[in-house]
Amino acid sequence: MQSQVDTVHLDEVLVAANEPSRYIPGGKQLKFRSDTVSLQNLAQALQSQMPVYFVQYGAPGQLSSINLRGMGAARTSLRWNGMEINSFTLGQTDYSFISAESVDLIKVQFGGVGAMYGNGALGGTIDISSQPNHSPGHRIGFSNSIGSFGLWGASLEYGYSTKKFSTRTRVFRRQSQNDFKYQLDETDHRQSNAGFRHYGLVQDIYYRANDRNHFSLHFWHNDYQREVQPNKSDFNGDDQLENRNTRIALSWKWNRGKWFGKVQTGYSRDLQLYNLVDEISVDRWFGSFETEWERSDKLALIIGGNLNYLIPMVNAYQDNNSEVRSDLYAGSIWKPLPRLTIGFSVRTPMANGDVKSFSPLLSAEYNLIHTPENQLVVDFQASHSYRLPTLNDLYWNPGGNPDLSAESSRNVEAGISYQLKRSSINWKTELRGFRHHVDDWILWVPGGREETPEGEILSFWYPDNIRQVVATGLEYQQSVQYSFQKVGLKTVLDIRGVYNQAVNQNAISPVDRSEGKQLPYTPLHIVNGNWGWHYESWSLSLGPQYISKRYLETNNELPPLPDYMLWNFGISKLGKIGSWNWQLQFQLNNAFSESYETFENRAMPGRNYQVKLSINNF
């Protein structure tokens, strides 16, 4: 079911042609705008809106990888304005690289939706995009933030629009020393070598030639310099990592009556520099097409495809192998009955011309009750998704395995939701069960042996399709919005949680005792929420988050990381001076200074704060 999780913070987004989620009526989706959360990066924004775990290798600004529905970082697809942007060498994304200033709209499609979203969409898809603003005239915005442990950030935005043309430029910078205190063996220490500097530029241009032809150009440059935070007992660590990402996408959208289309081309360069010496980069050229036919208000069809030409520049690849990855897909949405919607889609991915998988998806949504005050909806989804091996899996020397198969996942989920709308109350409850069965899970294991020209025996790790994993779970949500109309006061209570078992199904050696055990860094329980109060120009929020224990290795025999609960508080004030709007926000994180870890032996900060002032004329 296409649903919004928090009715206070979410702007309504109209479903339009060329939106993949339209063809998944039986799927769970979350939408929100980045400017509704006063947080630093995409990882923190997602954690504030949904029950999801991020494996964070230390302080804010360190490596942060997503674990959605127990599938791990490489099995959640991340897209920017329609382009897949997960690393082609590692297969995942560091979510700390993506600041709130970089994007406008964030959409999450849960579950195995590879038929519509492509490679890696086993646990779900995160779709981030820019949105046009066609309000005529000049627009200027500025924000400045300060916080604990040397946190400082600033952004500047300029926009200009006419009836046909719109442009928007954003520059931003954020940095922190992250020199917080932590305890080790009952002794206080101050964290060192954990700071970061992050700056970037985003440029969006839109041109409406006429009612039938729309063009857009998107440019995003990201530069992230990080001191790699050492473990708690390493007081001399001084490793550094720099990532530079440059992306450009050009789109043409057209419509001819009942026909809609989109053509897109783009380029990206992802570069990583470790300790100013070891460099890894991938150039990618991208092209796609899509055409959609609105047969009637009961039937629509879509056909499309894309092409990625990958040029890696990695010293560890013996031949710096280039690769062509492409997809062909088709989908339909059908309303045979006024309250019943059925979606079906299929995708075939290819690598260097060879078919690698077949990915169908069937979903349905039925409105059991549909009145102005009451809505009861049930939905169902069954699909097959896939993940292609990364370039490191295929070509790393020594160890790369060019004969790897794509991971394949059989997925099924079903949900029920009820919503009550009245003049003063909006109440919603939702319950959803899911199951993902992944075959040919790629895992790097020891045991590779190779003789060098000098006669030495070289031992190394290598990847193979040797795991089976089953993730089953239950997601739930309770949301209540109540308005005290006589006094102009509104309150929202939103509680979201997930119970998730992600279990290995087979042992890979006689000494492997991981069969039937929970995957590492996958909590069984995640619960978070938000309790907000809104009165005139004032807002107050309370946001708790609970994470259960997490095992450190596949056998589940070492002591796990203990569970923890964080409490975050926020207050904001809106105002206006002439034609200028301003907002002052204060955020108190980990208010009770809970001692916790999200990755073994990496210190996390205690109580900390952030103050942000935003000024604009739009």
Coordinates of C-alpha atoms in Angstrom, one line a residue:
M1 CA 0.0 0.0 0.0
Q2 CA 1.3 3.4 -0.9
S3 CA 1.3 5.2 2.4
Q4 CA 2.8 8.1 4.3
V5 CA 4.2 7.3 7.7
D6 CA 4.0 10.7 9.4
T7 CA 1.1 12.9 8.4
V8 CA 2.7 15.9 10.0
H9 CA 6.0 15.9 8.3
L10 CA 5.1 14.5 4.8
D11 CA 4.1 16.6 1.9
E12 CA 1.6 15.1 -0.5
V13 CA 3.3 13.8 -3.7
L14 CA 1.2 13.2 -6.7
V15 CA 1.7 9.9 -8.6
A16 CA 2.8 10.8 -12.1
A17 CA 3.9 9.0 -15.2
N18 CA 7.4 7.4 -15.1
E19 CA 7.2 6.7 -11.4
P20 CA 8.1 3.0 -10.8
S21 CA 6.2 2.7 -7.5
R22 CA 3.0 3.3 -9.5
Y23 CA 3.3 -0.3 -10.8
I24 CA 3.6 -1.8 -7.3
P25 CA 0.1 -1.2 -5.8
G26 CA 0.7 -3.9 -3.1
G27 CA 4.0 -2.5 -1.8
K28 CA 4.9 -0.4 1.2
Q29 CA 6.3 3.0 0.5
L30 CA 7.4 6.0 2.6
K31 CA 7.9 9.5 1.3
F32 CA 9.2 12.7 3.0
R33 CA 11.1 15.8 2.2
S34 CA 14.6 16.3 3.4
D35 CA 13.8 19.8 4.7
T36 CA 11.4 18.3 7.3
V37 CA 14.3 16.8 9.3
S38 CA 17.0 18.9 11.0
L39 CA 19.6 16.2 10.8
Q40 CA 23.0 15.9 9.1
N41 CA 22.8 13.1 6.6
L42 CA 20.6 10.6 4.8
A43 CA 21.2 7.8 7.4
Q44 CA 19.9 10.0 10.3
A45 CA 17.0 11.2 8.2
L46 CA 15.9 7.6 7.4
Q47 CA 16.3 6.5 11.1
S48 CA 14.0 9.3 12.2
Q49 CA 11.2 8.2 9.9
M50 CA 11.4 4.3 9.8
P51 CA 12.6 1.3 11.8
V52 CA 16.0 0.6 10.1
Y53 CA 19.4 -0.3 11.4
F54 CA 22.6 1.4 10.2
V55 CA 26.0 -0.1 11.0
Q56 CA 27.9 3.0 11.9
Y57 CA 31.6 2.6 12.3
G58 CA 31.8 5.3 15.0
A59 CA 30.9 8.9 15.4
P60 CA 28.5 10.8 13.0
G61 CA 30.4 11.2 9.7
Q62 CA 32.0 7.7 9.8
L63 CA 31.0 4.9 7.5
S64 CA 27.3 4.2 7.8
S65 CA 25.8 1.2 5.9
I66 CA 22.2 0.3 5.8
N67 CA 20.7 -3.0 6.9
L68 CA 17.0 -3.1 5.7
R69 CA 15.0 -6.2 6.5
G70 CA 18.2 -8.1 7.3
M71 CA 19.5 -7.9 3.8
G72 CA 22.7 -5.9 4.4
A73 CA 24.1 -2.9 2.7
A74 CA 24.7 -4.4 -0.7
R75 CA 21.0 -5.6 -1.0
T76 CA 19.3 -2.2 -0.8
S77 CA 19.3 -0.2 -4.0
L78 CA 20.0 3.6 -3.9
R79 CA 19.0 5.8 -6.8
W80 CA 19.5 9.5 -7.5
N81 CA 17.1 11.1 -10.0
G82 CA 16.6 7.7 -11.6
M83 CA 20.3 6.6 -11.7
E84 CA 21.6 3.7 -9.6
I85 CA 24.4 5.1 -7.4
N86 CA 25.5 2.1 -5.3
S87 CA 29.2 1.6 -5.7
F88 CA 29.9 -0.8 -8.6
T89 CA 33.2 -2.0 -6.8
L90 CA 31.7 -2.6 -3.3
G91 CA 28.0 -2.9 -4.1
Q92 CA 26.9 -0.5 -1.4
T93 CA 26.8 3.2 -0.4
D94 CA 28.0 5.1 2.6
Y95 CA 24.9 7.0 3.7
S96 CA 26.9 9.5 5.7
F97 CA 28.1 10.9 2.3
I98 CA 24.6 12.2 1.5
S99 CA 23.6 15.4 3.3
A100 CA 20.1 16.8 3.7
E101 CA 21.1 19.8 1.5
S102 CA 21.8 17.4 -1.5
V103 CA 18.3 16.2 -2.2
D104 CA 14.7 17.3 -1.9
L105 CA 12.5 14.2 -1.9
I106 CA 13.3 10.9 -0.3
K107 CA 11.2 7.8 -1.2
V108 CA 11.6 4.3 0.3
Q109 CA 10.1 1.3 -1.5
F110 CA 10.2 -1.7 0.8
G111 CA 10.8 -5.3 -0.2
G112 CA 12.0 -7.2 -3.3
V113 CA 11.1 -4.8 -6.1
G114 CA 13.9 -5.7 -8.5
A115 CA 11.4 -6.0 -11.4
M116 CA 10.8 -2.2 -11.3
Y117 CA 14.0 -0.9 -9.7
G118 CA 16.7 -3.2 -10.9
N119 CA 19.9 -4.5 -9.4
G120 CA 20.2 -5.0 -5.6
A121 CA 16.6 -4.3 -4.7
L122 CA 16.2 -7.2 -2.3
G123 CA 15.5 -5.5 1.0
G124 CA 14.2 -2.3 -0.7
T125 CA 15.0 0.8 -2.7
I126 CA 15.9 4.3 -1.5
D127 CA 15.1 6.9 -4.2
I128 CA 16.4 10.4 -3.7
S129 CA 15.6 13.2 -6.1
S130 CA 15.5 16.9 -6.8
Q131 CA 12.2 18.6 -7.2
P132 CA 11.4 21.7 -9.3
N133 CA 10.1 25.0 -7.9
H134 CA 8.3 27.0 -10.5
S135 CA 7.4 30.0 -8.3
P136 CA 8.3 33.0 -10.4
G137 CA 11.2 35.3 -9.5
H138 CA 14.4 35.0 -7.5
R139 CA 14.8 32.8 -4.4
I140 CA 17.6 33.0 -1.9
G141 CA 18.1 30.7 1.1
F142 CA 20.8 30.4 3.8
S143 CA 21.4 28.1 6.8
N144 CA 24.0 27.9 9.4
S145 CA 24.4 25.2 12.1
I146 CA 26.7 24.6 15.1
G147 CA 26.9 21.7 17.5
S148 CA 28.8 19.6 19.9
F149 CA 32.4 18.4 19.3
G150 CA 33.2 21.1 16.7
L151 CA 30.2 20.6 14.4
W152 CA 29.7 23.4 12.0
G153 CA 27.7 23.6 8.8
A154 CA 26.5 26.1 6.3
S155 CA 24.5 26.1 3.0
L156 CA 23.6 28.7 0.4
E157 CA 20.9 28.4 -2.2
Y158 CA 19.8 30.5 -5.1
G159 CA 16.9 29.9 -7.5
Y160 CA 15.2 31.7 -10.3
S161 CA 12.1 30.7 -12.2
T162 CA 10.0 31.9 -15.1
K163 CA 7.0 30.3 -16.7
K164 CA 9.2 27.9 -18.7
F165 CA 12.6 28.0 -17.0
S166 CA 13.7 27.2 -13.5
T167 CA 17.2 26.9 -12.0
R168 CA 18.5 26.1 -8.6
T169 CA 22.0 26.2 -7.2
R170 CA 23.0 24.8 -3.8
V171 CA 26.4 24.8 -2.1
F172 CA 27.1 23.4 1.3
R173 CA 29.8 22.5 3.8
R174 CA 29.8 20.6 7.0
Q175 CA 32.6 19.5 9.3
S176 CA 33.2 18.2 12.8
Q177 CA 36.2 17.3 15.0
N178 CA 34.3 14.5 16.8
D179 CA 36.6 14.8 19.8
F180 CA 34.1 13.5 22.3
K181 CA 34.9 11.6 25.5
Y182 CA 34.3 7.9 26.0
Q183 CA 35.2 5.3 28.7
L184 CA 37.5 2.3 28.3
D185 CA 38.2 0.1 31.3
E186 CA 36.5 2.7 33.6
T187 CA 39.0 5.4 32.3
D188 CA 37.9 8.5 30.4
H189 CA 39.5 9.0 27.0
R190 CA 39.0 11.6 24.3
Q191 CA 38.4 10.4 20.8
S192 CA 41.0 11.3 18.2
N193 CA 41.2 10.9 14.4
A194 CA 37.4 10.8 13.9
G195 CA 36.7 14.2 12.2
F196 CA 35.4 14.9 8.8
R197 CA 34.9 17.7 6.2
H198 CA 32.1 17.5 3.7
Y199 CA 31.3 20.0 1.0
G200 CA 29.4 19.9 -2.3
L201 CA 27.5 21.6 -5.1
V202 CA 24.1 20.7 -6.6
Q203 CA 22.8 22.3 -9.7
D204 CA 19.3 21.7 -11.1
I205 CA 17.9 23.2 -14.3
Y206 CA 14.4 22.7 -15.7
Y207 CA 13.0 23.8 -19.0
R208 CA 9.4 23.4 -20.1
A209 CA 9.5 23.9 -23.9
N210 CA 5.7 23.4 -24.0
D211 CA 3.0 21.3 -22.4
R212 CA 4.3 18.2 -24.1
N213 CA 8.1 18.4 -23.6
H214 CA 10.0 18.9 -20.4
F215 CA 13.8 18.9 -20.0
S216 CA 16.0 18.8 -16.9
L217 CA 19.7 18.8 -16.0
H218 CA 21.0 17.7 -12.7
F219 CA 24.6 18.0 -11.5
W220 CA 26.0 16.9 -8.1
H221 CA 29.6 17.1 -6.9
N222 CA 30.4 15.6 -3.5
D223 CA 33.7 15.7 -1.7
Y224 CA 34.0 13.9 1.6
Q225 CA 37.3 13.9 3.6
R226 CA 37.3 11.7 6.7
E227 CA 39.7 10.6 9.4
V228 CA 39.1 6.9 9.8
Q229 CA 38.0 6.5 13.5
P230 CA 40.2 3.8 15.2
N231 CA 39.0 1.3 17.7
K232 CA 38.7 2.4 21.3
S233 CA 42.1 1.1 22.4
D234 CA 44.0 2.4 19.4
F235 CA 45.2 5.9 20.4
N236 CA 47.6 6.3 17.5
G237 CA 45.4 5.6 14.5
D238 CA 45.8 8.2 11.7
D239 CA 44.3 6.6 8.6
Q240 CA 42.4 9.0 6.2
L241 CA 39.9 8.4 3.5
E242 CA 38.7 10.8 0.8
N243 CA 35.7 10.2 -1.5
R244 CA 34.8 12.4 -4.5
N245 CA 31.6 11.8 -6.5
T246 CA 30.6 13.7 -9.6
R247 CA 27.3 12.9 -11.2
I248 CA 25.3 14.5 -14.1
A249 CA 21.9 13.4 -15.5
L250 CA 20.0 14.9 -18.5
S251 CA 16.4 14.0 -18.9
W252 CA 13.7 14.6 -21.5
K253 CA 10.0 13.8 -20.6
W254 CA 7.3 14.0 -23.2
N255 CA 3.6 13.2 -23.5
R256 CA 1.4 12.7 -26.5
G257 CA -2.2 12.2 -25.3
K258 CA -2.2 8.8 -23.7
W259 CA 1.5 8.2 -24.4
F260 CA 4.2 9.3 -22.0
G261 CA 7.9 8.9 -22.3
K262 CA 11.3 9.6 -20.7
V263 CA 14.8 9.5 -22.1
Q264 CA 17.8 9.9 -19.8
T265 CA 21.5 10.0 -20.2
G266 CA 24.2 10.6 -17.6
Y267 CA 27.7 10.2 -16.4
S268 CA 29.3 9.6 -13.0
R269 CA 32.8 9.3 -11.6
D270 CA 33.3 7.8 -8.1
L271 CA 36.8 8.1 -6.7
Q272 CA 38.2 6.8 -3.4
L273 CA 41.6 7.8 -2.1
Y274 CA 43.0 6.0 1.0
N275 CA 45.8 7.6 2.9
L276 CA 46.5 9.9 -0.1
V277 CA 48.0 6.9 -2.0
D278 CA 45.7 4.0 -2.9
E279 CA 43.2 5.2 -5.5
I280 CA 40.1 3.4 -6.7
S281 CA 37.7 4.9 -9.3
V282 CA 34.9 3.9 -11.6
D283 CA 33.6 6.0 -14.6
R284 CA 30.1 5.1 -15.6
W285 CA 28.1 6.2 -18.7
F286 CA 24.4 5.7 -18.4
G287 CA 21.4 5.8 -20.7
S288 CA 17.8 4.8 -20.4
F289 CA 14.4 5.0 -22.1
E290 CA 10.9 4.5 -20.9
T291 CA 7.5 4.7 -22.6
E292 CA 4.1 4.5 -21.0
W293 CA 0.6 4.0 -22.4
E294 CA -2.5 5.1 -20.5
R295 CA -5.1 2.9 -22.1
S296 CA -7.7 4.1 -19.7
D297 CA -8.2 4.9 -16.1
K298 CA -8.2 1.2 -15.6
L299 CA -5.2 0.1 -17.5
A300 CA -1.6 1.4 -18.1
L301 CA 1.4 -0.3 -19.6
I302 CA 5.1 0.6 -19.4
I303 CA 8.2 -0.6 -21.3
G304 CA 11.8 0.5 -20.7
G305 CA 15.5 -0.3 -20.6
N306 CA 18.8 1.0 -19.6
L307 CA 22.5 0.7 -20.3
N308 CA 25.5 1.2 -18.1
Y309 CA 29.1 1.2 -19.4
L310 CA 31.5 0.8 -16.5
I311 CA 35.2 1.7 -16.8
P312 CA 37.0 0.7 -13.5
M313 CA 40.5 2.0 -12.7
V314 CA 41.6 -0.3 -9.9
N315 CA 45.2 -1.5 -9.6
A316 CA 44.0 -4.8 -8.1
Y317 CA 42.1 -5.6 -11.3
Q318 CA 44.6 -7.4 -13.6
D319 CA 43.2 -6.0 -16.8
N320 CA 41.0 -3.0 -15.5
N321 CA 38.1 -4.8 -17.0
S322 CA 35.3 -2.7 -18.4
E323 CA 31.8 -4.0 -18.4
V324 CA 28.4 -3.3 -20.0
R325 CA 25.3 -3.9 -17.8
S326 CA 21.8 -3.5 -19.2
D327 CA 18.2 -4.1 -18.4
L328 CA 14.9 -4.6 -20.2
Y329 CA 11.7 -4.4 -18.3
A330 CA 7.9 -4.1 -18.7
G331 CA 5.0 -3.5 -16.4
S332 CA 1.3 -3.0 -16.2
I333 CA -1.3 -1.8 -13.7
W334 CA -4.9 -2.8 -14.0
K335 CA -8.1 -2.0 -12.1
P336 CA -10.6 -4.7 -12.9
L337 CA -12.8 -3.5 -10.1
P338 CA -13.2 -0.1 -8.5
R339 CA -11.5 -1.1 -5.3
L340 CA -9.0 -3.6 -6.7
T341 CA -5.7 -2.7 -8.3
I342 CA -3.3 -5.3 -9.7
G343 CA 0.3 -4.7 -10.8
F344 CA 2.6 -7.0 -12.8
S345 CA 6.1 -6.3 -14.0
V346 CA 9.2 -8.2 -15.2
R347 CA 12.8 -7.4 -15.8
T348 CA 15.8 -9.1 -17.4
P349 CA 19.3 -7.9 -16.5
M350 CA 22.3 -8.6 -18.7
A351 CA 26.1 -8.2 -18.3
N352 CA 28.2 -8.0 -21.4
G353 CA 25.2 -9.3 -23.3
D354 CA 24.6 -12.4 -21.2
V355 CA 21.3 -12.8 -19.4
K356 CA 21.9 -13.0 -15.7
S357 CA 18.4 -13.3 -14.1
F358 CA 14.7 -13.1 -14.6
S359 CA 12.8 -10.9 -12.2
P360 CA 8.9 -10.9 -12.1
L361 CA 6.7 -9.1 -9.6
L362 CA 3.0 -9.4 -8.9
S363 CA 1.2 -7.2 -6.5
A364 CA -2.4 -6.3 -5.6
E365 CA -4.3 -3.9 -3.3
Y366 CA -7.9 -4.1 -2.3
N367 CA -10.0 -1.5 -0.5
L368 CA -12.3 -3.5 1.8
I369 CA -13.8 -0.3 3.2
H370 CA -13.5 3.0 1.4
T371 CA -15.5 5.9 2.9
P372 CA -14.6 9.5 3.7
E373 CA -14.0 8.5 7.3
N374 CA -12.9 4.9 7.2
Q375 CA -10.4 3.0 5.0
L376 CA -9.4 -0.6 5.3
V377 CA -6.9 -1.9 2.8
V378 CA -5.3 -5.3 2.3
D379 CA -2.4 -5.9 -0.1
F380 CA -0.1 -8.7 -1.3
Q381 CA 3.2 -8.9 -3.2
A382 CA 5.2 -11.8 -4.6
S383 CA 8.4 -11.3 -6.5
H384 CA 11.8 -12.5 -7.6
S385 CA 14.8 -10.0 -7.2
Y386 CA 18.5 -10.3 -7.9
R387 CA 21.9 -8.8 -7.2
L388 CA 24.7 -9.0 -9.7
P389 CA 28.2 -9.6 -8.4
T390 CA 30.3 -6.5 -7.8
L391 CA 33.3 -5.6 -9.9
N392 CA 35.5 -6.6 -6.9
D393 CA 33.7 -10.0 -6.7
L394 CA 34.5 -10.6 -10.4
Y395 CA 37.9 -9.0 -11.0
W396 CA 39.9 -8.5 -7.8
N397 CA 43.3 -10.1 -8.1
P398 CA 43.9 -12.4 -6.5
G399 CA 40.6 -13.9 -5.6
G400 CA 38.1 -12.5 -8.1
N401 CA 35.7 -15.1 -9.5
P402 CA 34.3 -14.3 -13.0
D403 CA 32.0 -17.4 -12.8
L404 CA 29.9 -16.1 -10.0
S405 CA 26.1 -16.3 -10.4
A406 CA 23.8 -13.4 -9.5
E407 CA 22.2 -13.7 -6.1
S408 CA 18.4 -14.4 -6.4
S409 CA 15.7 -13.7 -3.9
R410 CA 12.2 -15.1 -3.7
N411 CA 10.0 -12.6 -1.8
V412 CA 6.5 -12.5 -0.5
E413 CA 4.7 -10.0 1.8
A414 CA 1.2 -9.0 2.8
G415 CA -0.2 -6.2 4.8
I416 CA -3.4 -4.7 6.3
S417 CA -4.0 -1.1 7.3
Y418 CA -6.8 0.8 8.7
Q419 CA -7.3 4.6 8.7
L420 CA -9.9 6.7 10.5
K421 CA -10.3 10.4 9.5
R422 CA -12.5 12.8 11.3
S423 CA -12.4 16.6 11.9
S424 CA -10.1 16.4 14.9
I425 CA -8.5 13.0 14.7
N426 CA -6.5 11.0 12.1
W427 CA -5.7 7.5 13.3
K428 CA -3.8 4.9 11.3
T429 CA -2.6 1.4 12.1
E430 CA -0.7 -0.9 9.8
L431 CA 0.7 -4.5 10.1
R432 CA 2.8 -6.2 7.5
G433 CA 4.6 -9.6 7.3
F434 CA 7.4 -10.4 4.9
R435 CA 9.7 -13.3 3.9
H436 CA 12.8 -13.1 1.7
H437 CA 14.6 -16.3 0.6
V438 CA 18.0 -15.6 -0.9
D439 CA 19.9 -18.2 -2.9
D440 CA 23.5 -18.0 -4.1
W441 CA 24.4 -15.4 -1.4
I442 CA 27.9 -14.2 -2.3
L443 CA 30.5 -14.6 0.5
W444 CA 34.2 -14.1 0.6
V445 CA 35.9 -17.1 2.3
P446 CA 39.5 -18.2 2.9
G447 CA 41.1 -21.1 1.0
G448 CA 42.3 -19.7 -2.3
R449 CA 45.8 -20.8 -3.3
E450 CA 48.1 -19.7 -6.1
E451 CA 51.7 -20.3 -7.0
T452 CA 53.7 -17.2 -8.0
P453 CA 56.3 -17.2 -10.8
E454 CA 58.9 -17.4 -8.0
G455 CA 57.4 -20.6 -6.8
E456 CA 55.8 -19.2 -3.6
I457 CA 52.4 -20.3 -2.5
L458 CA 50.0 -17.3 -2.1
S459 CA 46.9 -17.8 0.0
F460 CA 44.0 -15.5 -0.3
W461 CA 40.2 -15.0 0.2
Y462 CA 37.8 -15.5 -2.7
P463 CA 34.1 -15.0 -3.3
D464 CA 31.6 -17.8 -4.0
N465 CA 27.8 -18.5 -4.1
I466 CA 27.7 -20.5 -0.9
R467 CA 25.0 -19.1 1.4
Q468 CA 21.3 -19.4 1.7
V469 CA 19.6 -16.8 3.9
V470 CA 15.9 -16.5 4.9
A471 CA 14.7 -13.2 6.4
T472 CA 11.2 -13.2 7.9
G473 CA 9.6 -10.4 9.8
L474 CA 6.8 -8.3 10.9
E475 CA 6.5 -4.5 10.5
Y476 CA 4.0 -2.5 12.4
Q477 CA 3.0 1.2 12.8
Q478 CA 0.6 3.1 15.0
S479 CA 0.0 6.8 14.2
V480 CA -2.4 9.2 15.9
Q481 CA -2.9 12.9 15.0
Y482 CA -5.2 14.9 17.2
S483 CA -6.1 18.6 16.9
F484 CA -7.3 20.7 19.8
Q485 CA -9.2 23.0 17.4
K486 CA -10.3 25.6 20.0
V487 CA -6.8 26.4 21.1
G488 CA -5.0 25.7 17.8
L489 CA -2.9 22.9 19.3
K490 CA -2.0 19.7 17.4
T491 CA -0.2 16.6 18.6
V492 CA 1.1 13.5 16.7
L493 CA 2.2 10.2 18.2
D494 CA 3.8 7.8 15.8
I495 CA 5.3 4.5 16.8
R496 CA 7.0 2.2 14.2
G497 CA 8.7 -1.1 14.7
V498 CA 10.0 -4.3 13.1
Y499 CA 10.7 -7.8 14.2
N500 CA 13.2 -9.4 11.8
Q501 CA 14.8 -12.9 11.8
A502 CA 17.6 -13.1 9.2
V503 CA 18.9 -16.6 9.5
N504 CA 21.7 -18.5 7.6
Q505 CA 20.4 -21.8 6.2
N506 CA 23.6 -23.7 5.6
A507 CA 27.1 -24.4 6.9
I508 CA 30.0 -23.9 4.5
S509 CA 32.6 -26.1 6.3
P510 CA 32.7 -28.9 9.0
V511 CA 33.7 -26.3 11.6
D512 CA 31.1 -23.7 10.6
R513 CA 28.4 -23.6 13.3
S514 CA 26.4 -20.7 11.7
E515 CA 23.5 -22.8 10.3
G516 CA 20.2 -21.6 11.9
K517 CA 21.9 -18.5 13.4
Q518 CA 21.0 -14.8 13.1
L519 CA 23.2 -12.8 10.7
P520 CA 25.8 -10.5 12.2
Y521 CA 24.7 -6.9 13.0
T522 CA 21.0 -7.7 12.4
P523 CA 18.9 -6.8 15.4
L524 CA 15.7 -8.8 16.1
H525 CA 13.8 -5.8 17.2
I526 CA 13.9 -2.1 16.2
V527 CA 11.4 0.4 17.6
N528 CA 11.3 4.1 17.1
G529 CA 8.8 6.8 17.2
N530 CA 8.0 10.5 17.4
W531 CA 5.7 12.5 19.7
G532 CA 5.3 16.0 18.4
W533 CA 3.4 19.0 19.6
H534 CA 2.6 22.0 17.3
Y535 CA 1.2 25.3 18.4
E536 CA 1.1 28.3 16.1
S537 CA 4.8 28.8 15.1
W538 CA 6.3 26.5 17.8
S539 CA 7.0 22.8 17.5
L540 CA 8.3 20.3 20.1
S541 CA 9.3 16.7 19.4
L542 CA 10.4 13.6 21.3
G543 CA 12.0 10.8 19.3
P544 CA 13.0 7.5 21.1
Q545 CA 14.8 4.7 19.3
Y546 CA 15.3 1.1 20.6
I547 CA 17.8 -1.4 19.1
S548 CA 18.0 -4.9 20.4
K549 CA 21.3 -6.9 20.8
R550 CA 23.3 -7.7 17.7
Y551 CA 25.7 -10.7 17.2
L552 CA 29.2 -10.0 16.0
E553 CA 29.8 -13.1 13.9
T554 CA 27.9 -15.8 12.1
N555 CA 28.2 -18.5 14.8
N556 CA 26.5 -16.2 17.4
E557 CA 29.0 -17.4 20.0
L558 CA 30.8 -14.2 21.0
P559 CA 29.1 -11.9 23.4
P560 CA 26.7 -9.7 21.4
L561 CA 26.6 -5.9 21.4
P562 CA 24.0 -5.1 24.1
D563 CA 20.7 -3.4 23.3
Y564 CA 20.3 0.3 23.8
M565 CA 17.7 3.1 23.7
L566 CA 18.3 6.6 22.7
W567 CA 16.2 9.7 23.4
N568 CA 16.3 12.7 21.1
F569 CA 14.5 16.0 21.8
G570 CA 13.8 18.9 19.4
I571 CA 12.3 22.3 19.4
S572 CA 11.8 24.8 16.6
K573 CA 10.3 28.3 16.0
L574 CA 9.1 29.8 12.8
G575 CA 9.1 33.5 12.1
K576 CA 8.9 36.2 9.4
I577 CA 10.6 39.5 8.9
G578 CA 9.2 41.4 5.9
S579 CA 9.4 39.0 2.9
W580 CA 12.0 36.8 4.7
N581 CA 11.1 33.6 6.5
W582 CA 13.3 32.2 9.3
Q583 CA 13.4 29.0 11.3
L584 CA 15.4 28.3 14.5
Q585 CA 15.9 24.6 15.4
F586 CA 17.5 23.0 18.4
Q587 CA 18.2 19.3 18.6
L588 CA 19.4 17.4 21.6
N589 CA 20.6 13.9 20.7
N590 CA 21.2 11.0 23.1
A591 CA 19.7 13.1 25.9
F592 CA 20.5 10.7 28.7
S593 CA 24.0 10.0 27.4
E594 CA 23.5 6.3 26.8
S595 CA 26.7 4.3 26.3
Y596 CA 26.3 2.1 23.2
E597 CA 28.0 0.8 20.0
T598 CA 26.6 0.2 16.6
F599 CA 29.9 -1.5 15.5
E600 CA 32.2 -3.5 17.8
N601 CA 34.8 -1.4 19.7
R602 CA 33.9 1.9 18.0
A603 CA 33.1 4.7 20.4
M604 CA 29.8 6.6 20.0
P605 CA 29.2 10.1 21.4
G606 CA 27.2 10.8 24.5
R607 CA 24.8 13.7 24.9
N608 CA 25.2 16.2 22.1
Y609 CA 23.3 19.1 20.5
Q610 CA 22.8 21.0 17.2
V611 CA 21.4 24.5 16.6
K612 CA 20.4 25.5 13.1
L613 CA 19.2 28.8 11.7
S614 CA 17.6 28.9 8.3
I615 CA 16.6 32.1 6.4
N616 CA 14.9 32.3 3.0
N617 CA 12.4 34.3 0.9
F618 CA 10.4 31.4 -0.5

